Structures are given as structure tokens and as C-alpha cells.
CSV table of C-alpha atoms in Angstrom, one decimal:
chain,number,residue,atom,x,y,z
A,1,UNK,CA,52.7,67.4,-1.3
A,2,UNK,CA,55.7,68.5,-3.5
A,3,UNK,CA,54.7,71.7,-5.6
A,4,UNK,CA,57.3,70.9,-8.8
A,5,UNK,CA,57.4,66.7,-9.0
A,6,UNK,CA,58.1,66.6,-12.1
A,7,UNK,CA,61.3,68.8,-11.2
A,8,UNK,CA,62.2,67.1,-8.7
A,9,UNK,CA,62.6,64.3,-10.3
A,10,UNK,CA,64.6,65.4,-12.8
A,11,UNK,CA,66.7,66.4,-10.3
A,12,UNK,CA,67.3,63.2,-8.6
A,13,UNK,CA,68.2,61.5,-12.0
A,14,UNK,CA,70.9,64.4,-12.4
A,15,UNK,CA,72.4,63.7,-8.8
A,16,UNK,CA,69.7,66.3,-7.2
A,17,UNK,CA,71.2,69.2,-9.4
A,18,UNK,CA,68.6,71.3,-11.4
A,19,UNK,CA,68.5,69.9,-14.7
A,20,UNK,CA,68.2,73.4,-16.4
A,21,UNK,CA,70.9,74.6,-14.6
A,22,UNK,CA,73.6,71.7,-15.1
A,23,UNK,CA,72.4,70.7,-18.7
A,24,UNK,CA,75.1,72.3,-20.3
A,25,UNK,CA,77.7,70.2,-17.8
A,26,UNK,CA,75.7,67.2,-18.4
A,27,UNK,CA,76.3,67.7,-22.6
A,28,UNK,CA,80.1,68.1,-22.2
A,29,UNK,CA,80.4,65.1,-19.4
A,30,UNK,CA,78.5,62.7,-22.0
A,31,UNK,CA,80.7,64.0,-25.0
A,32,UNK,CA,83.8,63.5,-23.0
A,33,UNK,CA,82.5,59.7,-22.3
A,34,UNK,CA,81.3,59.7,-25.8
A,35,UNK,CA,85.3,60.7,-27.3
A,36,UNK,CA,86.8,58.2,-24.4
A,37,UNK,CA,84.7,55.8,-26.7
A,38,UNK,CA,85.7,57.0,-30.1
A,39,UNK,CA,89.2,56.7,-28.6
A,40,UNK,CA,88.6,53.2,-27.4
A,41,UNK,CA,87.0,52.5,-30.5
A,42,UNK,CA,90.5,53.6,-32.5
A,43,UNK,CA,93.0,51.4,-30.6
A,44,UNK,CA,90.7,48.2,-30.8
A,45,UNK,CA,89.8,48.4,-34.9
A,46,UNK,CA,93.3,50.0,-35.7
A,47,UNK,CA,96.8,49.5,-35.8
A,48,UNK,CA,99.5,50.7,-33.0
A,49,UNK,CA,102.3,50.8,-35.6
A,50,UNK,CA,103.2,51.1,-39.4
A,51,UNK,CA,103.7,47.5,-41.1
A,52,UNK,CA,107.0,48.8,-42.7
A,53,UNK,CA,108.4,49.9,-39.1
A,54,UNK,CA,107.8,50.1,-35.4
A,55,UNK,CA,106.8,53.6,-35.3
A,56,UNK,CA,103.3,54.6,-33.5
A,57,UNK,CA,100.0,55.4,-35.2
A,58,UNK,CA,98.8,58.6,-34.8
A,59,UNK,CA,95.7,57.1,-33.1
A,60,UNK,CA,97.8,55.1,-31.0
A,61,UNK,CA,99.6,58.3,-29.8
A,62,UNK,CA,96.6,60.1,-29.5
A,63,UNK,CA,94.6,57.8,-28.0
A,64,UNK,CA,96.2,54.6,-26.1
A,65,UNK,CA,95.9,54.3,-22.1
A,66,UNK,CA,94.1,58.2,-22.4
A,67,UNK,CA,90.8,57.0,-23.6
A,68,UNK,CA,90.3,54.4,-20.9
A,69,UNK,CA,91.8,56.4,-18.0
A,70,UNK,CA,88.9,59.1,-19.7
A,71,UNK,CA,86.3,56.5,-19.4
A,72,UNK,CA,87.7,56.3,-15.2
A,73,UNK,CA,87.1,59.9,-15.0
A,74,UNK,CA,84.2,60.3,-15.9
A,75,UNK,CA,82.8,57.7,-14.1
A,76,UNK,CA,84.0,59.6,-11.1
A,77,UNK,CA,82.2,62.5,-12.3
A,78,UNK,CA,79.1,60.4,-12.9
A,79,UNK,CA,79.3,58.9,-9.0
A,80,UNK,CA,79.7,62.8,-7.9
A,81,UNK,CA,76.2,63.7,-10.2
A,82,UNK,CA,74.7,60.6,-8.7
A,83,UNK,CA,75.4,61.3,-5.0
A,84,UNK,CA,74.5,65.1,-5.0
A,85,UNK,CA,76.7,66.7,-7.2
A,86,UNK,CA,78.5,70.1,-5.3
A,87,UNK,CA,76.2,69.0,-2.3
A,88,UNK,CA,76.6,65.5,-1.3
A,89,UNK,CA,74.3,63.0,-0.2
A,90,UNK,CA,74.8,62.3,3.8
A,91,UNK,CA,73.0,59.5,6.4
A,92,UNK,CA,70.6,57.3,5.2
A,93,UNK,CA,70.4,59.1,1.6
A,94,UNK,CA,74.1,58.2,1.0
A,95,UNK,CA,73.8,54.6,2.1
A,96,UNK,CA,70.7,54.2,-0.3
A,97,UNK,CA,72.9,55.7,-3.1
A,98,UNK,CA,76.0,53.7,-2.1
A,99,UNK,CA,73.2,50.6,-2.5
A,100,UNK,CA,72.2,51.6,-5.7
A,101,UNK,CA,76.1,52.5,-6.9
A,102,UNK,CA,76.6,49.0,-5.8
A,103,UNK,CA,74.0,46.9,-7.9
A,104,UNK,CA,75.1,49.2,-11.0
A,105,UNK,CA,78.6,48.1,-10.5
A,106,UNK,CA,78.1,44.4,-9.8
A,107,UNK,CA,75.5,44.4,-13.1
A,108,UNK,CA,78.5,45.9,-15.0
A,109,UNK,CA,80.8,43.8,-13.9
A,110,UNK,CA,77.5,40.9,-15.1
A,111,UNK,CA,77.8,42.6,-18.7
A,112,UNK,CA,81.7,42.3,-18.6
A,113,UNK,CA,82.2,38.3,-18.1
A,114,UNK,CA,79.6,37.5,-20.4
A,115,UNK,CA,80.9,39.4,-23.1
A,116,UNK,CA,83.9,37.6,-22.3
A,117,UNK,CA,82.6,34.4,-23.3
A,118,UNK,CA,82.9,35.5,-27.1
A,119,UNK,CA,86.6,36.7,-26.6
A,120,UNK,CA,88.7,34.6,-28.7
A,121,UNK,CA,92.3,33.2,-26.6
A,122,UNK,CA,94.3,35.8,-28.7
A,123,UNK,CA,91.8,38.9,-27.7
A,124,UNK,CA,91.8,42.1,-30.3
A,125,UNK,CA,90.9,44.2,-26.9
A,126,UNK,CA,91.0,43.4,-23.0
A,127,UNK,CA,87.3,43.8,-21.8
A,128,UNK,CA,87.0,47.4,-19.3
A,129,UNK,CA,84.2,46.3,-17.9
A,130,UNK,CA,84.7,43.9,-15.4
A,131,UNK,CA,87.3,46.5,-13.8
A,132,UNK,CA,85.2,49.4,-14.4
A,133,UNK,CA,82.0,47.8,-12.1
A,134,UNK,CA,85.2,46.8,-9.4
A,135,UNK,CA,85.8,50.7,-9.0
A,136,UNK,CA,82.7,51.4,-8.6
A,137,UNK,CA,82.4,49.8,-5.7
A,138,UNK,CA,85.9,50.8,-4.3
A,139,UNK,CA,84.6,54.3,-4.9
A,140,UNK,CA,82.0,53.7,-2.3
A,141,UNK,CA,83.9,54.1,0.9
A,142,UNK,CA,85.0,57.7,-0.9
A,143,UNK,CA,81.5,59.0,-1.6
A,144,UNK,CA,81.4,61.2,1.3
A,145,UNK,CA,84.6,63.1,0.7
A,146,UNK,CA,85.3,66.6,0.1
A,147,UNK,CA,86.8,67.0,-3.0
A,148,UNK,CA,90.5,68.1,-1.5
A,149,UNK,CA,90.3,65.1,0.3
A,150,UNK,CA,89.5,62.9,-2.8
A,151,UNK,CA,92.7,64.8,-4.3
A,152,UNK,CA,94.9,64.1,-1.8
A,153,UNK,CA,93.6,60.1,-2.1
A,154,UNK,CA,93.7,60.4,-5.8
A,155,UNK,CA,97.2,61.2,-5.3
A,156,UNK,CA,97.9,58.6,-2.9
A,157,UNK,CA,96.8,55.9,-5.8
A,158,UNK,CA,98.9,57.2,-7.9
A,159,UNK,CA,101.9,57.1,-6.4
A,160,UNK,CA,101.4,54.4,-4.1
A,161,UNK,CA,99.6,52.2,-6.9
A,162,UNK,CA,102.4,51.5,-9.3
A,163,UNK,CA,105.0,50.7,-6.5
A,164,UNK,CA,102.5,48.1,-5.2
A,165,UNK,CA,102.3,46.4,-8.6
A,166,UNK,CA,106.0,46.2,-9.1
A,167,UNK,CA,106.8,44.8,-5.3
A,168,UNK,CA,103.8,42.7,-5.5
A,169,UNK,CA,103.1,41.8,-8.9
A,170,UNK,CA,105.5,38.8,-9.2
A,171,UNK,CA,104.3,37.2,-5.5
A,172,UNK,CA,100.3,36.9,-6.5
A,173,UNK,CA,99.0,34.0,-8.6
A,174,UNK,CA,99.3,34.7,-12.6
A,175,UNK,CA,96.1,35.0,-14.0
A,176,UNK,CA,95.0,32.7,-17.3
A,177,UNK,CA,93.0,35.3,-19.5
A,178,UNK,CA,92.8,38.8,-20.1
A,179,UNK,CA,89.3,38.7,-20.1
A,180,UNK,CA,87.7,36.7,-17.4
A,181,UNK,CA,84.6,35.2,-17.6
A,182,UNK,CA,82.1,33.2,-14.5
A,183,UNK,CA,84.0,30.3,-14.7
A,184,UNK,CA,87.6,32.1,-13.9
A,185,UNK,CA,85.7,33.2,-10.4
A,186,UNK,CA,85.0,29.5,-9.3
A,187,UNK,CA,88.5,28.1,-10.9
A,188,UNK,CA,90.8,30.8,-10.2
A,189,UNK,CA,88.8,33.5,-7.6
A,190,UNK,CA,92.5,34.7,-6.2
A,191,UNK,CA,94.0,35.1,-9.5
A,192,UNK,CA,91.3,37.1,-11.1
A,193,UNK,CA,90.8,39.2,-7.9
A,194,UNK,CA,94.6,39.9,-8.4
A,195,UNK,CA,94.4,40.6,-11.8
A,196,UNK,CA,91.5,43.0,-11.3
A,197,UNK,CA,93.2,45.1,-8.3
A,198,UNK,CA,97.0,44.6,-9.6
A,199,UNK,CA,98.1,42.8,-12.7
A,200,UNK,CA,95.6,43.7,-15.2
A,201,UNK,CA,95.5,45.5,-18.0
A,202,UNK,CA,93.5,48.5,-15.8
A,203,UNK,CA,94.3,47.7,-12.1
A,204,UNK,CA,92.3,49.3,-9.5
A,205,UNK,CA,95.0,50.5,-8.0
A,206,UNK,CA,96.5,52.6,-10.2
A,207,UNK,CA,93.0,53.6,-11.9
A,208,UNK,CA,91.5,54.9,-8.8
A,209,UNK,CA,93.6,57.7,-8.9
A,210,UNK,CA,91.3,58.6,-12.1
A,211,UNK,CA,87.6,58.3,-10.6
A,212,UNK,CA,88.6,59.6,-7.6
A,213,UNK,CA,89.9,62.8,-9.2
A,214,UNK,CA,86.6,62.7,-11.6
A,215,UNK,CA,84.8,62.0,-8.3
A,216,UNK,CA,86.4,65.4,-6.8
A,217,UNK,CA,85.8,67.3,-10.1
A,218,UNK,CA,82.1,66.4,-10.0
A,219,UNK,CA,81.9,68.1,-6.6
A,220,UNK,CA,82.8,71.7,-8.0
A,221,UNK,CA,80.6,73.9,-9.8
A,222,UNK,CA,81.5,72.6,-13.5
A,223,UNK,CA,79.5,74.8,-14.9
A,224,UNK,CA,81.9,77.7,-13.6
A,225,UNK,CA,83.9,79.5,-16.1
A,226,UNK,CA,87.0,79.5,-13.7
A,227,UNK,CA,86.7,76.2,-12.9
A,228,UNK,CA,86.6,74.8,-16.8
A,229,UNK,CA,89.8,77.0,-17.2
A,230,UNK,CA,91.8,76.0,-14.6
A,231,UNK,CA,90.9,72.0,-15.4
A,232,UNK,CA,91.9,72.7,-19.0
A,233,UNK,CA,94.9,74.4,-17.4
A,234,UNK,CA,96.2,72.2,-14.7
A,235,UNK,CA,95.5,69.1,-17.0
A,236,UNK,CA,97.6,70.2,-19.8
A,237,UNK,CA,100.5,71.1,-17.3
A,238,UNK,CA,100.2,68.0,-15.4
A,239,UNK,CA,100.4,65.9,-18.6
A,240,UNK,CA,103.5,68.7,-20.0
A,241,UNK,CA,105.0,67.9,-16.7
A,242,UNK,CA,105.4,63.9,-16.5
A,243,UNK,CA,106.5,63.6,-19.9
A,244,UNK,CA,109.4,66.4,-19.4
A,245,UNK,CA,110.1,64.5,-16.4
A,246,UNK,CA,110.0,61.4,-17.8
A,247,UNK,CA,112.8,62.2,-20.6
A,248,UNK,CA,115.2,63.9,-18.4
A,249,UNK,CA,115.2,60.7,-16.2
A,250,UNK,CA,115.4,58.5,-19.0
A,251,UNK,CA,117.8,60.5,-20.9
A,252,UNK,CA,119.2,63.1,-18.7
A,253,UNK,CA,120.3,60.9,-16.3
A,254,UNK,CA,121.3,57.7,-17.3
A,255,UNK,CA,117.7,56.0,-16.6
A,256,UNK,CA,118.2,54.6,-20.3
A,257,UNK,CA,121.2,52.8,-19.5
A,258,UNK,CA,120.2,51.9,-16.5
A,259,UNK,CA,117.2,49.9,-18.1
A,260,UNK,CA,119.0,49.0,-21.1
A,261,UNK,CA,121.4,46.9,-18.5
A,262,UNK,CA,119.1,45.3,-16.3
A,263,UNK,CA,118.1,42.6,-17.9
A,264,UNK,CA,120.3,40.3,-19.8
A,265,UNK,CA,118.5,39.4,-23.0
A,266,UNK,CA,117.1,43.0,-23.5
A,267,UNK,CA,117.7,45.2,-26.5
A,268,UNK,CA,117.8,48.5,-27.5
A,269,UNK,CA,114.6,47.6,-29.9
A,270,UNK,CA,113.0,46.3,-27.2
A,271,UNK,CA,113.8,48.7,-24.7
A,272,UNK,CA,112.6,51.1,-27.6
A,273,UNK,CA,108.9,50.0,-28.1
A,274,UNK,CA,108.4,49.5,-24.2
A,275,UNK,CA,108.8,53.3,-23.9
A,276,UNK,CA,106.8,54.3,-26.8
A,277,UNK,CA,104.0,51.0,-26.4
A,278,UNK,CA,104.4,50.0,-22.7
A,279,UNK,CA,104.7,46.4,-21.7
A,280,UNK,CA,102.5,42.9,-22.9
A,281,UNK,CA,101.4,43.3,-19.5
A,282,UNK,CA,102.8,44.4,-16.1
A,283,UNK,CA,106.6,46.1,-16.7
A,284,UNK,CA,110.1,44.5,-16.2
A,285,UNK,CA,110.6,44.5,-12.1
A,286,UNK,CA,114.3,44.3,-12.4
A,287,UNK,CA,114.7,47.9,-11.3
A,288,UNK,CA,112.9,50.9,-10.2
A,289,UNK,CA,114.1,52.7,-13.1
A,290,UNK,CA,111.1,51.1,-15.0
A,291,UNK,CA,108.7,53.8,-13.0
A,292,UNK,CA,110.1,56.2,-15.1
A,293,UNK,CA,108.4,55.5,-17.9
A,294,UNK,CA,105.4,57.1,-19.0
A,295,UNK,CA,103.8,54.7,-22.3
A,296,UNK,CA,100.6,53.7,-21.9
A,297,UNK,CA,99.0,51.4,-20.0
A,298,UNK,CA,102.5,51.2,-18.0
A,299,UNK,CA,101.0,52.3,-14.7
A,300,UNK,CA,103.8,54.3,-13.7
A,301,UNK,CA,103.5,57.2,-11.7
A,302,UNK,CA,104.5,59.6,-14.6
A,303,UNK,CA,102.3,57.5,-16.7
A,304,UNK,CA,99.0,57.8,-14.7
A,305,UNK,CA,99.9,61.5,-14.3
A,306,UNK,CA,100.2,61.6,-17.9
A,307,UNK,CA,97.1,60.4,-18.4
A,308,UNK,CA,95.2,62.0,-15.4
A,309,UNK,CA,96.4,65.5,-17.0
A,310,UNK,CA,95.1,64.3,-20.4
A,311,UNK,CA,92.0,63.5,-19.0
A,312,UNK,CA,91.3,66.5,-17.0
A,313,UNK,CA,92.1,69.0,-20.2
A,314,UNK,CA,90.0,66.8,-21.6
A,315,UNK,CA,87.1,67.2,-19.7
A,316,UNK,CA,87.9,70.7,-19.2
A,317,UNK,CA,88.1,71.7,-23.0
A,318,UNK,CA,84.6,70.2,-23.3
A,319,UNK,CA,83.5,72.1,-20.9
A,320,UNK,CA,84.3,75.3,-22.3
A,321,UNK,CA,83.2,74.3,-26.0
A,322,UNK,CA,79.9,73.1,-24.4
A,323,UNK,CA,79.5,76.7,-23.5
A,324,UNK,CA,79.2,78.0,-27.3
A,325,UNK,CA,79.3,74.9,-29.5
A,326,UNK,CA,77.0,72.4,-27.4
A,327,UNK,CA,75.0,71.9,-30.5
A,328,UNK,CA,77.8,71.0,-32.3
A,329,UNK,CA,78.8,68.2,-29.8
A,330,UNK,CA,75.4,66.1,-30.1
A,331,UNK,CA,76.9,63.3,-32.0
A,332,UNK,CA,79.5,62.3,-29.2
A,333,UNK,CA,76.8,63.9,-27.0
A,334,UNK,CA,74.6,61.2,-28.2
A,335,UNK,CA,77.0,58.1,-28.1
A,336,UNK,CA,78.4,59.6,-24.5
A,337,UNK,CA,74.6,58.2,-23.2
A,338,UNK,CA,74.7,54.7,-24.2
A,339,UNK,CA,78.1,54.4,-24.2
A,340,UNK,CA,77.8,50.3,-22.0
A,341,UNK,CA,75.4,49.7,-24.9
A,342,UNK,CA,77.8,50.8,-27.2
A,343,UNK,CA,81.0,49.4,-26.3
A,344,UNK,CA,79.9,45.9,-25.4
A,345,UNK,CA,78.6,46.3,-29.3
A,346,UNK,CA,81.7,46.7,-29.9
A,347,UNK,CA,83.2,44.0,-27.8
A,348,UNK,CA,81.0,41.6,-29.8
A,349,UNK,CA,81.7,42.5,-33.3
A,350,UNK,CA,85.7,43.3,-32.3
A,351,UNK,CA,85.7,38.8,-30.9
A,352,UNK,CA,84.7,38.1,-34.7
A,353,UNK,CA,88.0,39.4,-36.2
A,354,UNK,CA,86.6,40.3,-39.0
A,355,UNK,CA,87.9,44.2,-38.9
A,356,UNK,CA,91.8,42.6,-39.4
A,357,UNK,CA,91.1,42.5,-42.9
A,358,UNK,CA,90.2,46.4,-43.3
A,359,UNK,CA,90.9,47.9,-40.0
A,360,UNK,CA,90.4,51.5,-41.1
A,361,UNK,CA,87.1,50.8,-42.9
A,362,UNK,CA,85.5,48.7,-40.0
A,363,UNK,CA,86.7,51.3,-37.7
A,364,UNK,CA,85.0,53.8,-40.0
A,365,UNK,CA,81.7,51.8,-39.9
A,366,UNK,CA,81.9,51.0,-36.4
A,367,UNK,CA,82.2,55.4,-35.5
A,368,UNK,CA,79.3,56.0,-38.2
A,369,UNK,CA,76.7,53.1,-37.1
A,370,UNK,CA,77.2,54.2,-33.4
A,371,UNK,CA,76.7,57.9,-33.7
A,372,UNK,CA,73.8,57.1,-36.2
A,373,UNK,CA,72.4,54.3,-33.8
A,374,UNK,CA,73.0,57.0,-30.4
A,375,UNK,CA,71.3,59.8,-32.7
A,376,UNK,CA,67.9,57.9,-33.4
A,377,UNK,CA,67.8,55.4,-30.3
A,378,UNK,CA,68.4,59.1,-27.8
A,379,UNK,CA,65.3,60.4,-29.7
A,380,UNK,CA,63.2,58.1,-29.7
A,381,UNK,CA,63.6,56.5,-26.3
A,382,UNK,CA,66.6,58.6,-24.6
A,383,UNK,CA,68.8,56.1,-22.5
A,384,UNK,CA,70.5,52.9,-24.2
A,385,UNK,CA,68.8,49.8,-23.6
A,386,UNK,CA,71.7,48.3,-21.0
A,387,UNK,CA,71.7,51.6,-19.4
A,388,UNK,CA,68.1,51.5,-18.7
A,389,UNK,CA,68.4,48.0,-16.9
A,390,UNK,CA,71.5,49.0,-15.4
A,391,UNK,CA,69.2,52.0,-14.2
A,392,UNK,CA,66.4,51.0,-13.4
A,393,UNK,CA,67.7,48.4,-11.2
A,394,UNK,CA,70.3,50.8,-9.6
A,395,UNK,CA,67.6,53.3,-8.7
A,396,UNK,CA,64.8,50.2,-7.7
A,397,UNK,CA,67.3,49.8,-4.9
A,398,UNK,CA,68.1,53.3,-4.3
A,399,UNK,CA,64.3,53.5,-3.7
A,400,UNK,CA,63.7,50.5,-1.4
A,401,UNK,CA,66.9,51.1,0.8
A,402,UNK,CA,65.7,54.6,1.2
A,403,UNK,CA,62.0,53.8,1.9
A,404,UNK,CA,63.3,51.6,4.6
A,405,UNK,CA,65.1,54.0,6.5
A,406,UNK,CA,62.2,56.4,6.6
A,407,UNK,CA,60.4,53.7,8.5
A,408,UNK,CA,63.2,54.0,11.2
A,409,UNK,CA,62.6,57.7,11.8
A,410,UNK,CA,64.4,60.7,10.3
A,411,UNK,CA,67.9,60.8,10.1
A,412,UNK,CA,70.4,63.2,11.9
A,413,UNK,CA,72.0,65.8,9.6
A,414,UNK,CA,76.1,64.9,9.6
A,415,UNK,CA,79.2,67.0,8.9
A,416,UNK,CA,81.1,66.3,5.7
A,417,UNK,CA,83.9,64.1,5.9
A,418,UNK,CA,87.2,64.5,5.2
């Protein structure tokens, strides 16, 4: 019989990493999650530009295509945490996680197309969710990697991603709605499989690159002072890096022109707010000039790397305020734990459209009602209410798949992959 239970348990719920010891990575991780949702939160209920001109919001520069790439991070972090942390799961214990990942993801994905049922044709946001339960189970194959390896993929996705969506994205069926529901999987399965791996607002390919970096990052020892530093570090060079490369090719050598030229009916206005905003959808294809760009949600290479280095200084600065100023973070702490409670909250008031008529004041409400719901609901029963489904039925099969291959006989030990 097992001396500390109660320990261990803890333990597995934290990915089998002593709680006390990764408590203070755990805090930052849900703060990060819970500032991807703020962030979220900002570009739904507000404005991307001034009425009087086309010039960005400061939340829309500070937070467009970031927060959701963020919420892709983390989630790679999470599926690190879940499968072992710095010492992954192997054999029979990683196929019972990859079981449990899997329900998670496809209950997720359950969440996402009914929401999408209230979405009106002319949506205020484009539902994450359905694409967020898709990578998980992408990720799955990946859960066994060292973390250099899951680099190296990571940077496979993002620069093979956005080439495959601009050779590819005009041969594939056009999908109907931004946010599918049930019925888009019986009338148009090939479209919305598309949309969800190539022509959607978050397409897997290009977003894997994010969880599989997070997925790496949650295999070293976060709690490391070195480690915090150098993700603050290479995150804010990375992000310093594609936009400075970005502008010299646009700019420095005639990529502006070159765009400006390539299609017939386009304008220097237009070409103007595609660089600052991105495209209503996939970009132009009329020349490989367009990968240059690095707006949001453009799913360039520079734009991903953008984002990928905002994310990791993200996570990284987080990290080291968590160190000194955890207490200070429980509000975003707080909402970073319910945060598929939250946000499909969200979803449901945002498919009202009521907040057009004051979008800074429902934004506002929307930030305070969250923390203050996160605040009482974490102390009085800890996890959200979907997350404890979600949970529950993740770790149910965890359990069983597990507790069927002990009946087999023990399992041999295997190398690490990658």
C-alpha cells in the first residue's frame, strides 16, 4: 500500500509533478491562460479601429491573433503537465493518457458546435473551440517527444503550414460558416474538416506550431530561473525578429509594390488594412509576396513567429512574476482555471449583440463578472463546472484504459522518442 495517497494523487492531477514543488509554475501557466482570455475577451466586446479612421485599437494591437495563439500554447503546456511533465509518460501509461487527451478533446470540440448553434450568420467572434479539441488530438501522435524534437516539429508547422494553405486553400471545398455546428458534419464533413485543418480562422496547421512549442516548454523545468529567462528572452527576439523582417521585405525590397500590383482591383487602402488587420479570411494567393506579412490571424510564417515569440515572453514573464508577485496574479490566476467555462460564457452573451451598443462598458462587465465569478466559484468548489466534466470524463478513461492494461501484465520500460 502507497505510504503518501493523498500525494500521489495530487500528483497525477498535476501530470505526476509534486504539487508543492510546481505550484508556483502551475499559478503563472493559469494566469497566462487566464490573460489569453482577457485578450480574447478585448477583441470580441471591442473595436479593431477608430470610427473616424482605419487606424488600430490599442487592444487590437495588443491583443489580436496573440491571445489565441496564447490560448495554443498553453494548451501544449497543459498536454506536457498531463503526460508527466519533465518525465514523460511511456507504454501503457501513455496510451491511457493519450485516451483520456482524446475524450477531453472530442468533448471540447461537443462544447464548441453547440455553442455554435446561438451564433448569429454575421458572428461578433469565430468559436476556438472546435479547433482547439482538433489539436488536441493532433498533439497525440507528439506526446512522446523530447522537447528538441517537438521544436524542430514546431518549426516544421510553421513554415510548412502557411505554404500549404496558400497552394491548397483555393483547391478544397469553401466552407459555409465560421462557426460550425452538428449539422455542418453530416451536410458538409469535407468542407468543415478543411476549414478546421486549413482555411479557418485557426488552422491546425499553422497552430500546431504553438502547442507543440507549449508542449516542448512543458517538458523543461519551468520552475527554473534560467529557463523563465531565456523564454522571456528568446520570445521577445523572435517576435523583434519577424516583424524587422517583415518591413524590410515589405519595404526594403519592393514586397509592397509587388503586392500593391498583383491584383487588379487592389488599393493602396486595402493593401493598407491587410497589413495592419490581416485578411476576412485566408490571404490573397496571387503571389508569395503575401507570406511576408505578419497581421494577425494571416498565418504567415513571419506572422506565426510573431506570435509564437509573443506567446513565449508571455509565458515566460509570468513565470518570473509568479516567483515574487504570485499573490498578486490570483485574479487571472483564478479565471486561468475555468477558463472553457468562461469563454463559452462569453460565446453565449457575445451571439446576443447586445455589447455593440457600449462595447467598452460590456467589455468592462464581462472582465469584472468573470474574475469575480473565478474568485468565489475557485473557493468554494475549485475547478469550473465544464472543466470538471471535461475532467472527470478525461481521467474516467484514463483510469479504465490503464486498469486494463494491468490485467495484461506489466509493461516494458521504452526509450524516449525522438
Amino acid at each position: 500500500m502507497n505510504d503518501h495517497p493523498t500525494r500521489d494523487r495530487a500528483a497525477e492531477a498535476t501530470g505526476g509533478l509534486d504539487p508543492r514543488r510546481s505550484a508556483g509554475r502551475l499559478v503563472a501557466v493559469d494566469a497566462a491562460r487566464g490573460l489569453a482570455l482577457v485578450g480574447l475577451t478585448a477583441v470580441h466586446f471591442l473595436p479593431q479601429s477608430y470610427p473616424d479612421n482605419d487606424r488600430p485599437t490599442l487592444s487590437w494591437l495588443l491583443f489580436a491573433g496573440d491571445s489565441a495563439a496564447l490560448f495554443a500554447l498553453l494548451a501544449g503546456v497543459s498536454l506536457a503537465f498531463s503526460t508527466g511533465g519533465r518525465r514523460p509518460r511511456r507504454g501503457r501509461d501513455l496510451t491511457a493518457a493519450r485516451a483520456g487527451i482524446a475524450v477531453r478533446a472530442l468533448l471540447i470540440m461537443v462544447v464548441g458546435l453547440t455553442v455554435d448553434y446561438l451564433m448569429p450568420a454575421d458572428p461578433p467572434a469565430v468559436n476556438i473551440l472546435v479547433h482547439y479539441g482538433l489539436f488536441f488530438l493532433l498533439a497525440l501522435p507528439f506526446l512522446g517527444l523530447r522537447p528538441r524534437t517537438l521544436l524542430l516539429c514546431a518549426g516544421g508547422f510553421l513554415l510548412a503550414g502557411p505554404f500549404l494553405i496558400h497552394w491548397l486553400g483555393d483547391l478544397v471545398p469553401e466552407h459555409s460558416s465560421a462557426n460550425p455546428t452538428f449539422a455542418h458534419l453530416v451536410t458538409e464533413p469535407a468542407a468543415l474538416f478543411w476549414q478546421l485543418t486549413l482555411t479557418g480562422t485557426y488552422p491546425a496547421v499553422t497552430y500546431l506550431s504553438y502547442l507543440l512549442a507549449g508542449l516542448a516548454f512543458g517538458r523543461l523545468n519551468l520552475k527554473g530561473l534560467r529557463v523563465q529567462a531565456r523564454l522571456l528572452a528568446v520570445g521577445l527576439g523572435l517576435a523583434a525578429l519577424a516583424k524587422l523582417v517583415s518591413w524590410v521585405l515589405l519595404y526594403g525590397m519592393d514586397g509592397y509594390n509587388v503586392l500593391l500590383y498583383s491584383i487588379v482591383s487592389l488599393t493602396r487602402a486595402d493593401l493598407d488594412h491587410i497589413i495592419v488587420f490581416g485578411g476576412d479570411g485566408p490571404l490573397p494567393t496571387s503571389s508569395l509576396w503575401w507570406q511576408v506579412l505578419s497581421a494577425p490571424h494571416a498565418n504567415t510564417p513571419l506572422s506565426v513567429a510573431w506570435s509564437l515569440g509573443v506567446s513565449t515572453a508571455v509565458l515566460g514573464a509570468l513565470l518570473l512574476a509568479g516567483r515574487e508577485f504570485g499573490k498578486w496574479l490570483l485574479p487571472l490566476t483564478a479565471m486561468g482555471t475555468m477558463t472553457l467555462t468562461l469563454y463559452t460564457g462569453q460565446l453565449v452573451l457575445l451571439s446576443t449583440e447586445v455589447h455593440y451598443s457600449s462595447p467598452l462598458l460590456w467589455f468592462v462587465a464581462c472582465l469584472v463578472v468573470s474574475a469575480l465569478v473565478a474568485l468565489a466559484w475557485r473557493h468554494a468548489f475549485g475547478r469550473g463546472p465544464l472543466e470538471r466534466v471535461v475532467s472527470a470524463a478525461a481521467h474516467a478513461t484514463t483510469r479504465a484504459v490503464a486498469d486494463r492494461g494491468t490485467s495484461r501484465g506489466p509493461d516494458l520500460p521504452r526509450k524516449p522518442l525522438g
